[in-house]
Short mmCIF file of C-alpha atoms in Angstrom, two decimals:
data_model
loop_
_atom_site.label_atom_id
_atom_site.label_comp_id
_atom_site.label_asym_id
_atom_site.label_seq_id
_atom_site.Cartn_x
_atom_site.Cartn_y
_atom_site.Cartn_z
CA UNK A 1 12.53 43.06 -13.24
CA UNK A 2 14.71 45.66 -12.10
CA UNK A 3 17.77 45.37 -9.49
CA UNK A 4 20.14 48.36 -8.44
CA UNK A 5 22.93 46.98 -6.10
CA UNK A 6 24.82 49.50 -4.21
CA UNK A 7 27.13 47.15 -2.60
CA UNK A 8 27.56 43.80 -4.17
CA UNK A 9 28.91 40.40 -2.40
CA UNK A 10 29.58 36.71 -3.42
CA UNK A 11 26.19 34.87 -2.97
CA UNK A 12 28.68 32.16 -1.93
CA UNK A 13 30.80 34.30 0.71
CA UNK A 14 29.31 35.44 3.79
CA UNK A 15 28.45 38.81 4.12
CA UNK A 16 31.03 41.57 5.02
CA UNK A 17 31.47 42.08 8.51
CA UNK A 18 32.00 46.20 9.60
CA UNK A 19 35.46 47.12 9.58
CA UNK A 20 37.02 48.88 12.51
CA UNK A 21 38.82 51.79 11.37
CA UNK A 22 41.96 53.64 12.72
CA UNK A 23 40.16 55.80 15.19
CA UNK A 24 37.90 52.50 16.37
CA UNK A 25 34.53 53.60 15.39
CA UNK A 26 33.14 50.71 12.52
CA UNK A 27 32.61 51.34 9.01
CA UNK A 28 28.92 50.14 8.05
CA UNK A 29 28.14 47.25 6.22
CA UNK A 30 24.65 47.85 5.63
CA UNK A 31 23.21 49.22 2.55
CA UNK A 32 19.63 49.53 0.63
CA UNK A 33 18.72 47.89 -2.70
CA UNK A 34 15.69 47.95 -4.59
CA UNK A 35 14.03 45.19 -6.67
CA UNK A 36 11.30 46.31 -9.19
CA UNK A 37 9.61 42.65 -9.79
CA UNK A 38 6.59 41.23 -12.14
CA UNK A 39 3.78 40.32 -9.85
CA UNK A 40 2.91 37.92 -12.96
CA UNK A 41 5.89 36.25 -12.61
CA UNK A 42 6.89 35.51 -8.94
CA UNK A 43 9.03 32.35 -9.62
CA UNK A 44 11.84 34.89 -10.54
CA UNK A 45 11.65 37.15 -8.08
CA UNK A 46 12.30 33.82 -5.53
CA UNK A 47 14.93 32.31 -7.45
CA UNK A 48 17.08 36.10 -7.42
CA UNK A 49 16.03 36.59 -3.37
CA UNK A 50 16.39 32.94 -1.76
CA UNK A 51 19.96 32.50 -1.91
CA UNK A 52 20.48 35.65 -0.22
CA UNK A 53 17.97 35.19 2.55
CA UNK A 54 18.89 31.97 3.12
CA UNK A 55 22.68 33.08 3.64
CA UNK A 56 21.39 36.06 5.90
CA UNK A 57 19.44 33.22 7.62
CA UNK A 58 22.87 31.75 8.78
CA UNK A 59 22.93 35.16 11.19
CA UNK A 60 21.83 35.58 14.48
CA UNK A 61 19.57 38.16 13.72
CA UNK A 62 16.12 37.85 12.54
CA UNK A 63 14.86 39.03 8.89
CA UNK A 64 11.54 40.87 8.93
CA UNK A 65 8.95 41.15 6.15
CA UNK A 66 7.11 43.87 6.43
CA UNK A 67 3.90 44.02 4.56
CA UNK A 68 4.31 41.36 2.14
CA UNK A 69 1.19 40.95 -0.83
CA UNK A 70 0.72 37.44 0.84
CA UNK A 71 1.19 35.77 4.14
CA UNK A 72 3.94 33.82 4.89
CA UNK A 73 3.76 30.12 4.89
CA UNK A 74 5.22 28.02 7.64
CA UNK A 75 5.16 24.84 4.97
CA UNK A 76 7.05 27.72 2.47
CA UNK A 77 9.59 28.69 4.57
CA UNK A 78 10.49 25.19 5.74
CA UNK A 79 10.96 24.00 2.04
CA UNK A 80 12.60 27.16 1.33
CA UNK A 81 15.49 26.59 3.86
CA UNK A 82 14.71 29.81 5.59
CA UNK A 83 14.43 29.76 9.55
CA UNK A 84 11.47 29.71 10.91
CA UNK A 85 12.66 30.94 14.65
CA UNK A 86 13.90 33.88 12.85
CA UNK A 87 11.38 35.42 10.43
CA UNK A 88 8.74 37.35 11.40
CA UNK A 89 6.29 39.57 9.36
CA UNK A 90 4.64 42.53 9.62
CA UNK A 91 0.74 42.93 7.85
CA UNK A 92 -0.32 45.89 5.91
CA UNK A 93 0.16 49.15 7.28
CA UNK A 94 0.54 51.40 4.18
CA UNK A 95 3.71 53.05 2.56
CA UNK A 96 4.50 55.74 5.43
CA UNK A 97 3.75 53.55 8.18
CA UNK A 98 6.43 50.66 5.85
CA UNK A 99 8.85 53.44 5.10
CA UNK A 100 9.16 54.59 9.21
CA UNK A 101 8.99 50.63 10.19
CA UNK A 102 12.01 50.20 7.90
CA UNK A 103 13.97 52.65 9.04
CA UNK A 104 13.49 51.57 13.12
CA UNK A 105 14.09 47.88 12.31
CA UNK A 106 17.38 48.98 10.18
CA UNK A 107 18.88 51.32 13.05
CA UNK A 108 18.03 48.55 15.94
CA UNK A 109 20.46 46.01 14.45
CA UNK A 110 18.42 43.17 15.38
CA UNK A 111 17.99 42.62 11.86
CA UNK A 112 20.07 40.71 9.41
CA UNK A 113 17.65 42.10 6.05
CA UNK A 114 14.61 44.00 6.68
CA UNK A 115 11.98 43.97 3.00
CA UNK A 116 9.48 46.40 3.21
CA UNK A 117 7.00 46.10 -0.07
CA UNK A 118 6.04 49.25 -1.05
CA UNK A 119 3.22 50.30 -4.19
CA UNK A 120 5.40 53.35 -5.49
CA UNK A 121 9.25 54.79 -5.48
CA UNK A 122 9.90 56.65 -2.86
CA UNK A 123 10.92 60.02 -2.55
CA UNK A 124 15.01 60.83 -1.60
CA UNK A 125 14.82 61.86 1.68
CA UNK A 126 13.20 58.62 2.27
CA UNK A 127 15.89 56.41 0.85
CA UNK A 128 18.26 58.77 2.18
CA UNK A 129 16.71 58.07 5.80
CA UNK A 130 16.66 53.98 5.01
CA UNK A 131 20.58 54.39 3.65
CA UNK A 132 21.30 55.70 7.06
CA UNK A 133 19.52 53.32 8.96
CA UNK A 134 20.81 50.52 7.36
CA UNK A 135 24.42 52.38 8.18
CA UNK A 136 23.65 52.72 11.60
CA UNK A 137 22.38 49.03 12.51
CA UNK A 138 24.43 47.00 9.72
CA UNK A 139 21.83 45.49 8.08
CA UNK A 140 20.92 45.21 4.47
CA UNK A 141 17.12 47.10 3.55
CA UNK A 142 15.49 45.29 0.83
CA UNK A 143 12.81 47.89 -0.97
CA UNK A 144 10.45 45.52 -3.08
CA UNK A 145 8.25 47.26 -5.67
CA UNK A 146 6.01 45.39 -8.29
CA UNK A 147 6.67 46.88 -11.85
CA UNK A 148 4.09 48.89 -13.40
CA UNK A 149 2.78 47.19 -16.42
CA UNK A 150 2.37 49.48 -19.74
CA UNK A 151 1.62 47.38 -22.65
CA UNK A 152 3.13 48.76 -26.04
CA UNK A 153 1.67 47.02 -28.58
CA UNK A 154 5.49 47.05 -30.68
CA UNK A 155 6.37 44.80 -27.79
CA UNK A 156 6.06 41.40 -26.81
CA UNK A 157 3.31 40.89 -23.69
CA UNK A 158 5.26 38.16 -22.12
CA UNK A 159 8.79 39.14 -21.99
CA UNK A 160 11.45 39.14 -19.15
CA UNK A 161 13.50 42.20 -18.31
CA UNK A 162 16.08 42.34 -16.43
CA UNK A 163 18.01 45.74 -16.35
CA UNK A 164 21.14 46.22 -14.06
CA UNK A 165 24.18 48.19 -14.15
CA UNK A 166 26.35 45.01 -13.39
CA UNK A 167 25.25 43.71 -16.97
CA UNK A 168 25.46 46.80 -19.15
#
C-alpha cells in the first residue's frame, strides 16, 4: 500500500480550519492524497481510512464515495461509526466521468472528503485540477487506486508494503 500526504494532521485533532489572512481572503485547507491499496487485503486499507472519516464525519458536510468496487452497507457504516445522514455514493461512471465528479463536489464545499476510486494514475493536469478544487471548497480529495500486482518470483507473494515519505 502506498500513501503520499501533502498536508498531514493529528488523527486525534480536528482538522485545520482556513485561516483568514491579512487582506481577508482564506487560506485553503483542502488538499488531495492518494492511497495505492491491495484489493487482496482490504482490512488495511479500513483500518488506515476509518479514523479519518469518522473524524470528517463530526462535520457538517457530507462525504461522498464516488464509484466505490462495492456498495455501501447501511449495517457497515453503522458499525463503522460513520453517519449515515451524511454519506452518499455515487455508482460507476468510469475514470473521466470520476475525475470531473471530483473536482465539482471539491469546489461546492458541501463536502467534508470526497474518494473517487479510480483503475489508473492520473495524468497532472488532472490532479492539478482536483488540488484546486479541493483549494477552492476546503475539502480533503481522497484518490483511491488498487495496486497493480507484479509477482517477482525473488519476492515473497504475501507481503505488506507500505511506502511513505513520513517513514523514510
Amino acid at each position: 500500500m502506498r500513501t503520499h500526504l501533502l498536508n498531514t494532521t493529528s488523527m486525534h485533532s480536528p482538522l485545520p480550519l482556513p485561516r483568514q489572512s491579512e487582506a481577508g481572503s482564506s487560506v485553503s485547507g483542502g488538499w488531495v492524497s492518494e492511497l495505492t491499496y491491495s484489493e487482496e487485503q482490504p482490512g488495511m486499507t479500513q483500518m488506515l481510512l476509518l479514523p479519518l472519516l469518522q473524524q470528517l464525519g463530526t462535520q457538517s458536510r457530507w462525504q461522498l464515495w464516488l464509484t466505490p468496487p462495492q456498495k455501501l452497507s447501511r449495517k457497515w457504516l453503522r458499525q463503522s461509526g460513520l453517519p449515515l445522514e451524511k454519506v452518499m455514493q455515487i455508482p460507476h461512471g468510469g475514470a473521466l466521468h470520476t475525475i470531473d465528479a471530483m473536482v465539482k463536489a471539491l469546489q461546492s464545499g458541501n463536502y467534508s472528503v470526497v474518494l473517487g476510486w479510480l483503475p489508473d494514475e492520473i495524468s497532472r493536469e488532472d490532479r492539478r485540477r482536483l488540488d484546486e478544487a479541493a483549494a477552492m471548497g476546503q475539502a480533503l480529495g481522497l484518490i483511491m487506486r488498487p495496486q497493480l500486482i507484479t509477482s517477482s518470483p525473488s519476492r515473497p507473494e504475501n507481503g505488506l508494503k507500505i511506502h511513505s515519505t513520513l517513514y523514510h
